[in-house]
Tab-separated table of C-alpha atoms in Angstrom:
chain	number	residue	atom	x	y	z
R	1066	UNK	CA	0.000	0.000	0.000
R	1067	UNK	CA	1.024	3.497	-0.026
R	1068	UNK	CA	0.978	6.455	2.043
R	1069	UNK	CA	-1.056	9.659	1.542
R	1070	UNK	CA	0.487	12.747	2.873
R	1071	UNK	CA	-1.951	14.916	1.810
R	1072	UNK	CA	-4.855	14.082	4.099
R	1073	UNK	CA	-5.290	15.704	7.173
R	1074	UNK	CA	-7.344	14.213	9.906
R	1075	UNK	CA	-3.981	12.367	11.871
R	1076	UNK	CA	-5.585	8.555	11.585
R	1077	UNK	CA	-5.057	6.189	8.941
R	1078	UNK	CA	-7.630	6.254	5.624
R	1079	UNK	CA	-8.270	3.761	3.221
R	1080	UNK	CA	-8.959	4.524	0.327
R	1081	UNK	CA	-9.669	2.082	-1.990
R	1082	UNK	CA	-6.302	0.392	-2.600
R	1083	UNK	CA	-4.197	2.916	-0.559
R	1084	UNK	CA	-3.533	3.062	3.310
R	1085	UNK	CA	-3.083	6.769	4.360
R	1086	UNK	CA	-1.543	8.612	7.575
R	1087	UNK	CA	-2.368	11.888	7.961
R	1088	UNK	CA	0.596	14.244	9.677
R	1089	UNK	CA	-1.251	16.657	12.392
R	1090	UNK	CA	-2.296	19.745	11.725
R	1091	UNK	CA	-0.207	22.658	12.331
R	1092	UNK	CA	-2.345	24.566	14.069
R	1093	UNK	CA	-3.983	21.774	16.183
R	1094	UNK	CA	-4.130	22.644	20.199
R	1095	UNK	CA	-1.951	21.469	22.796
R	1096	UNK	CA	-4.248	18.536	24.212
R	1097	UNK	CA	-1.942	19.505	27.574
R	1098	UNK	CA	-4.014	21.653	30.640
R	1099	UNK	CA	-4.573	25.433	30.462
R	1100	UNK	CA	-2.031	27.098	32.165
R	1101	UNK	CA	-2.605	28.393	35.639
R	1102	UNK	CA	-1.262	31.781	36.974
R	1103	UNK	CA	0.869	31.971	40.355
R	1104	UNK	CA	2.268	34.904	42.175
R	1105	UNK	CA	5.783	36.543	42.062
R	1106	UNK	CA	5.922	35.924	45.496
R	1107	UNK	CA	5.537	32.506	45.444
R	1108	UNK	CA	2.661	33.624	47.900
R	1109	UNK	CA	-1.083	32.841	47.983
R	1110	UNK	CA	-2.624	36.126	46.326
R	1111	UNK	CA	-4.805	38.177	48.899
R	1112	UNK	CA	-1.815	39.773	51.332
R	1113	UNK	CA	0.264	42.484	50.590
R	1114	UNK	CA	3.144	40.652	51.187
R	1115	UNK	CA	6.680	42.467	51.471
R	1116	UNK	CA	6.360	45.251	49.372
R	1117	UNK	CA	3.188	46.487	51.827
R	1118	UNK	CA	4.853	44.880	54.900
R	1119	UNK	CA	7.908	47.680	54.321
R	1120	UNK	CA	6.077	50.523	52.998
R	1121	UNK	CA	3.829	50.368	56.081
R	1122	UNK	CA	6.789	50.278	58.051
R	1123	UNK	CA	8.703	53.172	55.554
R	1124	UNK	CA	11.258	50.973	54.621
R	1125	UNK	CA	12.872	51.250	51.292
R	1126	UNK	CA	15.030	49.043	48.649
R	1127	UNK	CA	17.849	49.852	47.146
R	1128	UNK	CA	21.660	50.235	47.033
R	1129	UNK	CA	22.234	53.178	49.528
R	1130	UNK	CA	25.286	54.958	49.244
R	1131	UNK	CA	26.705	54.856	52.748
R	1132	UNK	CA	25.977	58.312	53.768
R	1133	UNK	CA	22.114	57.387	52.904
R	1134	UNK	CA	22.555	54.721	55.104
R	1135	UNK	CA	24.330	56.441	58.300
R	1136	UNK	CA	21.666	58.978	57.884
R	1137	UNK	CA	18.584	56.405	58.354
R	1138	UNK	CA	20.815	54.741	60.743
R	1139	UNK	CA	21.283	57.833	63.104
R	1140	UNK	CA	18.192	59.265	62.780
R	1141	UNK	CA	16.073	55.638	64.457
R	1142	UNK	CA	18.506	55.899	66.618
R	1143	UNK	CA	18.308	59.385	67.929
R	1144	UNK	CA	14.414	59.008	67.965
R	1145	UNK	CA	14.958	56.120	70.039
R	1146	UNK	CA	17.060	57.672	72.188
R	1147	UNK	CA	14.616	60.487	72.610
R	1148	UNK	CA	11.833	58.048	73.505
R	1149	UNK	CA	13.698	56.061	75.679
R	1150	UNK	CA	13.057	58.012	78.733
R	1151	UNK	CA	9.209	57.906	78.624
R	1152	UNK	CA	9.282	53.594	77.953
R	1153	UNK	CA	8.761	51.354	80.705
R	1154	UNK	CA	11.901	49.520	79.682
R	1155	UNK	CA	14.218	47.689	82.632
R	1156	UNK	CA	17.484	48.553	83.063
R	1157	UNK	CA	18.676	45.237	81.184
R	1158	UNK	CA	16.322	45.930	78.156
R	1159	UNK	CA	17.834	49.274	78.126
R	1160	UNK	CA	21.580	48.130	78.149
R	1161	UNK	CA	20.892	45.178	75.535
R	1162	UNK	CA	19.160	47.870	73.356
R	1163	UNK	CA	22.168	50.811	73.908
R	1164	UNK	CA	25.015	48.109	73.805
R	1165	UNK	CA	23.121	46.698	69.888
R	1166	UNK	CA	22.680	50.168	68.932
R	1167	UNK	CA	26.536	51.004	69.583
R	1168	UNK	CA	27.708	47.777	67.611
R	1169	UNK	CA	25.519	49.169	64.919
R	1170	UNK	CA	27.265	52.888	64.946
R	1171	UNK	CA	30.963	51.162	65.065
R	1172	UNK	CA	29.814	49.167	61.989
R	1173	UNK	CA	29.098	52.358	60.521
R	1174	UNK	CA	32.170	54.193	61.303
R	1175	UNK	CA	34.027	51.024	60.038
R	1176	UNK	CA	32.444	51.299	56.704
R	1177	UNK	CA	33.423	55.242	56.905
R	1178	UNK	CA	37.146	54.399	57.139
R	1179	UNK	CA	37.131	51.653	54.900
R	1180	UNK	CA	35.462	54.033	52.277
R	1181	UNK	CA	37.872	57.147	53.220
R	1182	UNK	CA	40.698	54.502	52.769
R	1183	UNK	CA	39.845	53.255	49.179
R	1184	UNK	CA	38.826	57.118	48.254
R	1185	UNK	CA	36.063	56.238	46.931
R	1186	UNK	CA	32.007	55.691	47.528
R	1187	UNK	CA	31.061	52.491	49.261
R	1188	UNK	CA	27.814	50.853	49.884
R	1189	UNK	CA	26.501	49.972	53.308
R	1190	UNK	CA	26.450	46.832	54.923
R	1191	UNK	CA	22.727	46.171	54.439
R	1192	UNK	CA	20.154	47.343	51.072
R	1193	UNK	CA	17.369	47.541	53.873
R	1194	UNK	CA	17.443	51.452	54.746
R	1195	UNK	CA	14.673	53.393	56.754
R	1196	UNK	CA	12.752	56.804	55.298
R	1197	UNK	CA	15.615	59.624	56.332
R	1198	UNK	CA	14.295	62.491	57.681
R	1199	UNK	CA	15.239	66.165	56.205
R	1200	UNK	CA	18.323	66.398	57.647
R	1201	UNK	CA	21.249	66.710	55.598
R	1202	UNK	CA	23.219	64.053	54.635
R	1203	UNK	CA	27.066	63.874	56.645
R	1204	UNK	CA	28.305	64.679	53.300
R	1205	UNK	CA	26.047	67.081	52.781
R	1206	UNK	CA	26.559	68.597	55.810
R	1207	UNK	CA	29.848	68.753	55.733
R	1208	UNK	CA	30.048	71.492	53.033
R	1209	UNK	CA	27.018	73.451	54.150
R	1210	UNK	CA	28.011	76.496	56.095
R	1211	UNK	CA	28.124	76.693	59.571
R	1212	UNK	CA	24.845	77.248	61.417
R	1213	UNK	CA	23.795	78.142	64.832
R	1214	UNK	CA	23.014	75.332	67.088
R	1215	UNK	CA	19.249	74.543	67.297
R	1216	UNK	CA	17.373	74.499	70.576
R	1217	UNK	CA	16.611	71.167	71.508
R	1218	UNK	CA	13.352	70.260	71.528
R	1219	UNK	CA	11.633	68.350	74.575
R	1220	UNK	CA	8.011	66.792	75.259
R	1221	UNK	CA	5.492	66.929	72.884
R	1222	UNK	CA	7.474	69.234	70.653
R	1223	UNK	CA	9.908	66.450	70.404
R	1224	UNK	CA	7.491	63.778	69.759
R	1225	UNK	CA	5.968	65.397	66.578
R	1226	UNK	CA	9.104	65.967	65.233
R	1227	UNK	CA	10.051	62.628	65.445
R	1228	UNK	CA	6.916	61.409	64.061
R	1229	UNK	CA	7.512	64.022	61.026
R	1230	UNK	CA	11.273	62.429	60.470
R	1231	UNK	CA	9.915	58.720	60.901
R	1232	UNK	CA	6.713	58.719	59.408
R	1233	UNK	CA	6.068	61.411	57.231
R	1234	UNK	CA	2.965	62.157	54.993
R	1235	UNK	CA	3.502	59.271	52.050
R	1236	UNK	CA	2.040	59.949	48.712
R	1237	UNK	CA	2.594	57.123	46.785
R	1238	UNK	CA	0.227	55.778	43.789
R	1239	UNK	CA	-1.724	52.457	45.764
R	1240	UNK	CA	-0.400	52.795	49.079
R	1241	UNK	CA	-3.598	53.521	50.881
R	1242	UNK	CA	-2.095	54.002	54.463
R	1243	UNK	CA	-1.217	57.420	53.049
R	1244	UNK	CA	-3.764	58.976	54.929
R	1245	UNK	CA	-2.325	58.215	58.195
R	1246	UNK	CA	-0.011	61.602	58.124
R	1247	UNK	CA	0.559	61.632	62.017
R	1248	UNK	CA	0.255	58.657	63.859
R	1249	UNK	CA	-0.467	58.512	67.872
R	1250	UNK	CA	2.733	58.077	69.132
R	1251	UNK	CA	1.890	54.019	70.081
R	1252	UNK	CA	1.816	53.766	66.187
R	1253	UNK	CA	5.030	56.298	66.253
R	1254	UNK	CA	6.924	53.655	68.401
R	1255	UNK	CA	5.519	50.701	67.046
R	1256	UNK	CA	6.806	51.109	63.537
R	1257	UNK	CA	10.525	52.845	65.069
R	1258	UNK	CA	11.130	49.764	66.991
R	1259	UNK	CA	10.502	47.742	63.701
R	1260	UNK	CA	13.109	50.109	62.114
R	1261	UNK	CA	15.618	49.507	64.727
R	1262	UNK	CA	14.698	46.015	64.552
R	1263	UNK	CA	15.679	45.933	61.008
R	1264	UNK	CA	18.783	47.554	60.928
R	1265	UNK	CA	19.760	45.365	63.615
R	1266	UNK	CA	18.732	42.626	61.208
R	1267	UNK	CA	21.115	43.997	58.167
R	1268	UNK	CA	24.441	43.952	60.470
R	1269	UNK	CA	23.394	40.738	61.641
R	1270	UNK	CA	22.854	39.009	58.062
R	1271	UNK	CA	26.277	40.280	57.151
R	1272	UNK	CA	28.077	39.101	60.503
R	1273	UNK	CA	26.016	35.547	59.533
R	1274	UNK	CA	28.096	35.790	56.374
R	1275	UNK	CA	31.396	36.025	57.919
R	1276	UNK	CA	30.858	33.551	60.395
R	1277	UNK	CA	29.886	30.637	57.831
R	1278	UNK	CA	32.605	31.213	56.279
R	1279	UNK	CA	34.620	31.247	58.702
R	1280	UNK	CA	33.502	27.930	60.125
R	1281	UNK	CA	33.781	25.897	56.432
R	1282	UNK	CA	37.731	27.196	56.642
R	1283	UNK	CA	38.068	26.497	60.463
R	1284	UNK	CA	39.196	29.880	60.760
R	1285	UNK	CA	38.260	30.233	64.727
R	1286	UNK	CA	40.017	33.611	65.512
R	1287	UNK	CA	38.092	35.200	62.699
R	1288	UNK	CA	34.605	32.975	64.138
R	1289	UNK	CA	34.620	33.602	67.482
R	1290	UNK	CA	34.781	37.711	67.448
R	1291	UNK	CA	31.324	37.084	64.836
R	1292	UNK	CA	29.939	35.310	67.519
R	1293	UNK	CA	30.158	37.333	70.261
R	1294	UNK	CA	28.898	40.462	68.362
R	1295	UNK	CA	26.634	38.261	66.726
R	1296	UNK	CA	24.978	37.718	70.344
R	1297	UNK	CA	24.871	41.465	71.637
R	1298	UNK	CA	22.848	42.401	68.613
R	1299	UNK	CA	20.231	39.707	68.927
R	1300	UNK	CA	19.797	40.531	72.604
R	1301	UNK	CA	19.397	43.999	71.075
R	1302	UNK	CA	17.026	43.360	68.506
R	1303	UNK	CA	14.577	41.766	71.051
R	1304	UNK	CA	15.002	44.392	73.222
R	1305	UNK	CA	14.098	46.443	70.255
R	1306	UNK	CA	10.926	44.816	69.437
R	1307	UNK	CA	9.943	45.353	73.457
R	1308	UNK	CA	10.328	48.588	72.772
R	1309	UNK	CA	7.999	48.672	69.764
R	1310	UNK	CA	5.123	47.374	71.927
R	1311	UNK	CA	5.717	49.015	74.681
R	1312	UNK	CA	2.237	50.223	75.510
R	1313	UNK	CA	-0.732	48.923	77.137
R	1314	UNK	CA	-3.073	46.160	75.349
R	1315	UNK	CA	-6.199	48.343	74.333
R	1316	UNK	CA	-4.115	50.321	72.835
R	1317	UNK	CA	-2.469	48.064	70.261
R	1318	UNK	CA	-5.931	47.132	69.826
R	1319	UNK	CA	-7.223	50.818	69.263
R	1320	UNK	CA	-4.798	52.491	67.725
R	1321	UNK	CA	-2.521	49.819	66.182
R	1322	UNK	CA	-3.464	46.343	65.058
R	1323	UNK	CA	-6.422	49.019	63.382
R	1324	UNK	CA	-3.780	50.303	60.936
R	1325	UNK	CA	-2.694	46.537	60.093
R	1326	UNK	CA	-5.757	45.854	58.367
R	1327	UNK	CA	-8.067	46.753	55.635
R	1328	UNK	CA	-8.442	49.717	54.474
R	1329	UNK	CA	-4.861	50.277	55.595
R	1330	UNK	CA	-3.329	47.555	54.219
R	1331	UNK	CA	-4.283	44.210	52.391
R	1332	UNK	CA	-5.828	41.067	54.262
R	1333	UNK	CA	-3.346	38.945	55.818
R	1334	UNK	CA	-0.666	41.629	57.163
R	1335	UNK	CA	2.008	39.500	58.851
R	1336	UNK	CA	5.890	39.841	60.417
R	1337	UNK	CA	6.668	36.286	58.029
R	1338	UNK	CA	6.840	39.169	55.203
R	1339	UNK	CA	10.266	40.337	56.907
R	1340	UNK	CA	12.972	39.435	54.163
R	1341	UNK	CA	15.710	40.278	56.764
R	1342	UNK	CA	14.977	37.959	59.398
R	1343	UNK	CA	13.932	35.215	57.044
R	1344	UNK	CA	17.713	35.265	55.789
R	1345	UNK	CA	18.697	35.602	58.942
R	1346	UNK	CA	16.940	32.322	59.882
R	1347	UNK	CA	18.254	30.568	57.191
R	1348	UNK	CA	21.774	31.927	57.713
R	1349	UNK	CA	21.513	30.653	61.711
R	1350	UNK	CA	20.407	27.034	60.172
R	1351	UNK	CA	23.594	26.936	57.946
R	1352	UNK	CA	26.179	27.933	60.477
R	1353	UNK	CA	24.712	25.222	62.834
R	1354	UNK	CA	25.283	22.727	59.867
R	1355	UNK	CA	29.129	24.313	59.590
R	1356	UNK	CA	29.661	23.818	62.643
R	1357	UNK	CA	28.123	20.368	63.424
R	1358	UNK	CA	30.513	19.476	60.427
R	1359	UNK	CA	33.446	19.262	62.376
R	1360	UNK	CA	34.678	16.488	63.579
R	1361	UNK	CA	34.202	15.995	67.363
R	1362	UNK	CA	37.341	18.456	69.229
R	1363	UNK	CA	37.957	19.713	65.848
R	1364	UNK	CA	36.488	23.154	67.106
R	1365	UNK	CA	37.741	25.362	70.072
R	1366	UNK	CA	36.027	25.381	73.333
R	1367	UNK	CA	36.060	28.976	73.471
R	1368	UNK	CA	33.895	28.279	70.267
R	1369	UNK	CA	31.297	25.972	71.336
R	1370	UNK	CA	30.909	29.014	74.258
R	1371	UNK	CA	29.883	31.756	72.199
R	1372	UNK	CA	28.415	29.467	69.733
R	1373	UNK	CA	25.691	28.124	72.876
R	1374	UNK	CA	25.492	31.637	73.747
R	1375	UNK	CA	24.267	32.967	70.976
R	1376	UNK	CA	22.028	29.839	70.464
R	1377	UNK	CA	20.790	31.230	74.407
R	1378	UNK	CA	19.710	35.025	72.748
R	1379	UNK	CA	17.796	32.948	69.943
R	1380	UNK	CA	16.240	31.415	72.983
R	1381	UNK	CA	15.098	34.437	74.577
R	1382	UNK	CA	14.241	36.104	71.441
R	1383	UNK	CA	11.707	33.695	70.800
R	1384	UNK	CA	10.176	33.687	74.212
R	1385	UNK	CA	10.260	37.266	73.857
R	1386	UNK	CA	8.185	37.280	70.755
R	1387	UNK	CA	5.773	34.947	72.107
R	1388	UNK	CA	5.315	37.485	75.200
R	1389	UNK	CA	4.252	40.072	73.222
R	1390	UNK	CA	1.924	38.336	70.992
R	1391	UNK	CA	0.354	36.646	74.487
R	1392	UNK	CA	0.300	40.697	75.748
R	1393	UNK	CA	-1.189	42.327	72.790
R	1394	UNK	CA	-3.773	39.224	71.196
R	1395	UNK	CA	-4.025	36.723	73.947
R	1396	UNK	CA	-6.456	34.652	71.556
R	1397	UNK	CA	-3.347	34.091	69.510
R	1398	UNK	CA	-5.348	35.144	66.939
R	1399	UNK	CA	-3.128	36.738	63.728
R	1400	UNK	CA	-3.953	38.644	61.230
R	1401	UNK	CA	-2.402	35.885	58.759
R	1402	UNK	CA	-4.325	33.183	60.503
R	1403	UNK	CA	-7.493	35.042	60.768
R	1404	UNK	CA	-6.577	35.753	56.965
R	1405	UNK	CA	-6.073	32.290	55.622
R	1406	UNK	CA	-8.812	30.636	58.218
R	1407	UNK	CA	-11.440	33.368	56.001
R	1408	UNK	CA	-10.452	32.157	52.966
């Protein structure tokens, strides 16, 4: 028999004394399924996710020069510092959170050497920076001419000017907590601490860095220093969050958790949607593995010290975390679960 090519249906034809195969069609349809759409963020649609986590909290993304940087940098921490006095902070919370904040500032002046000794711009240590205020930048400032010194402000003076440096009026296409131009200062501190919190987060990530490496090459002098600093600023971090909720329960239900949820922001508003302490998690759970590597004695005792010490401020970070939720929603009930139990 022989084969027709020019038929068209794909199954064999007879025809009369000829057997035919038909080649498919070129514009027949994939029999496969239809092809289903799925998030950038690898997320279930209906939150915000990052992007609304950090503009709620004014944080921005880029590649900060370093006097960008030191600028958002000093500024949390000089609204902190003007704060402090009116928390209810212990003395211990208040040294963990000074003695974090001053690693953070010799990181900074670090970076300022290192950049005056290469002559030439450098970028900071983390691409996590919070909104500056209007103040000049050190650069900036360092050509402007001189000025007289301003009177310090004190009270409520003070307070409004930090809300006007931390969380000023946003006008940004789609971000509809724009409308909250002056928050009550329990939303003032609320988002700071989560600023602090952050930039805590960035030295950390990059101290994470070091220290892995350093414990694949065995390099112990160079681990052990990580370590240690590693452990001030996580005791300082959690110490920053209890400042961020330091206020009474009604009012993280009045005047907070409110701006956490629609209109404000999308369903679903959640801390998960913190990029910087999701790598640091992940950072923590591969320097355990580096370490666990080693064969048994291979690695210092002076090591195994700071490395259980550090693994202690995880400890207490977590039951920190798990006080505050307990103080401010004792039903446990989050505004991701709530979200995801809804839907």
């Amino acid at each position: 028999m022989e084969l027709d090519t020019e038929t068209t249906t794909g199954e064999p034809t007879v025809t009369g004394p000829r057997t035919t195969v038909a080649p498919p069609r070129a514009d027949r349809r994939d029999p496969g399924p239809a092809p289903v759409s799925l998030p950038d963020d690898l997320r279930f649609p209906g939150s915000g996710g990052a992007a609304e986590y950090e503009r709620y909290f004014r944080i921005r993304r880029s590649a900060p020069e370093l006097a960008e940087w030191t600028n958002g940098l000093l500024t949390a921490q000089e609204s902190v510092l003007a704060d402090l006095p009116t928390t209810r902070l212990g003395d211990g919370e208040r040294l963990d959170l000074l003695a974090g904040m001053l690693v953070l500032s010799q990181a900074a002046l670090a970076a300022w050497n290192g950049a005056a000794d290469a002559a030439g711009p450098e970028t900071a240590a983390g691409s996590a920076t919070v909104t500056p205020s209007a103040t000049p930048s050190p650069l900036a400032a360092a050509s402007a001419p001189p000025s007289p010194p301003p009177v310090p402000a004190t009270g409520p003076q003070r307070r409004d000017q930090i809300a006007a440096e931390i969380d000023p009026p946003v006008e940004e296409p789609g971000d509809r907590a724009a409308d909250c131009t002056t928050p009550a200062p329990a939303l003032l501190r609320w988002r700071l601490g989560h600023q602090l919190f952050h930039l805590h987060l960035t030295l950390m990530n990059r101290l994470l860095d070091a220290a892995v490496s350093a414990a694949h090459d065995a390099d112990w002098p160079r681990l052990l220093p990580a370590l240690e600093r590693l452990t001030v600023l996580y005791d300082s971090a959690t110490a920053a969050m209890t400042y961020s909720s330091d206020f009474d329960r009604a009012v993280y239900r009045e005047q907070v958790r409110p701006t956490m949820e629609p209109p404000f922001v999308s369903p679903g508003f959640s801390g998960v949607f913190n990029r910087e302490h999701r790598e640091m998690t992940a950072l923590l759970r591969r320097l355990r593995r580096a370490t666990r590597a080693v064969e048994p004695g291979g690695v210092p005792g002076e090591v195994r010290i700071a490395e259980s010490r550090l693994r202690a401020a995880q400890a207490r970070n977590r039951a920190n975390h798990e006080r505050i939720c307990d103080s401010c929603v004792p039903d446990g009930g989050s505004l991701l679960r709530r979200h995801l139990e809804q839907g």
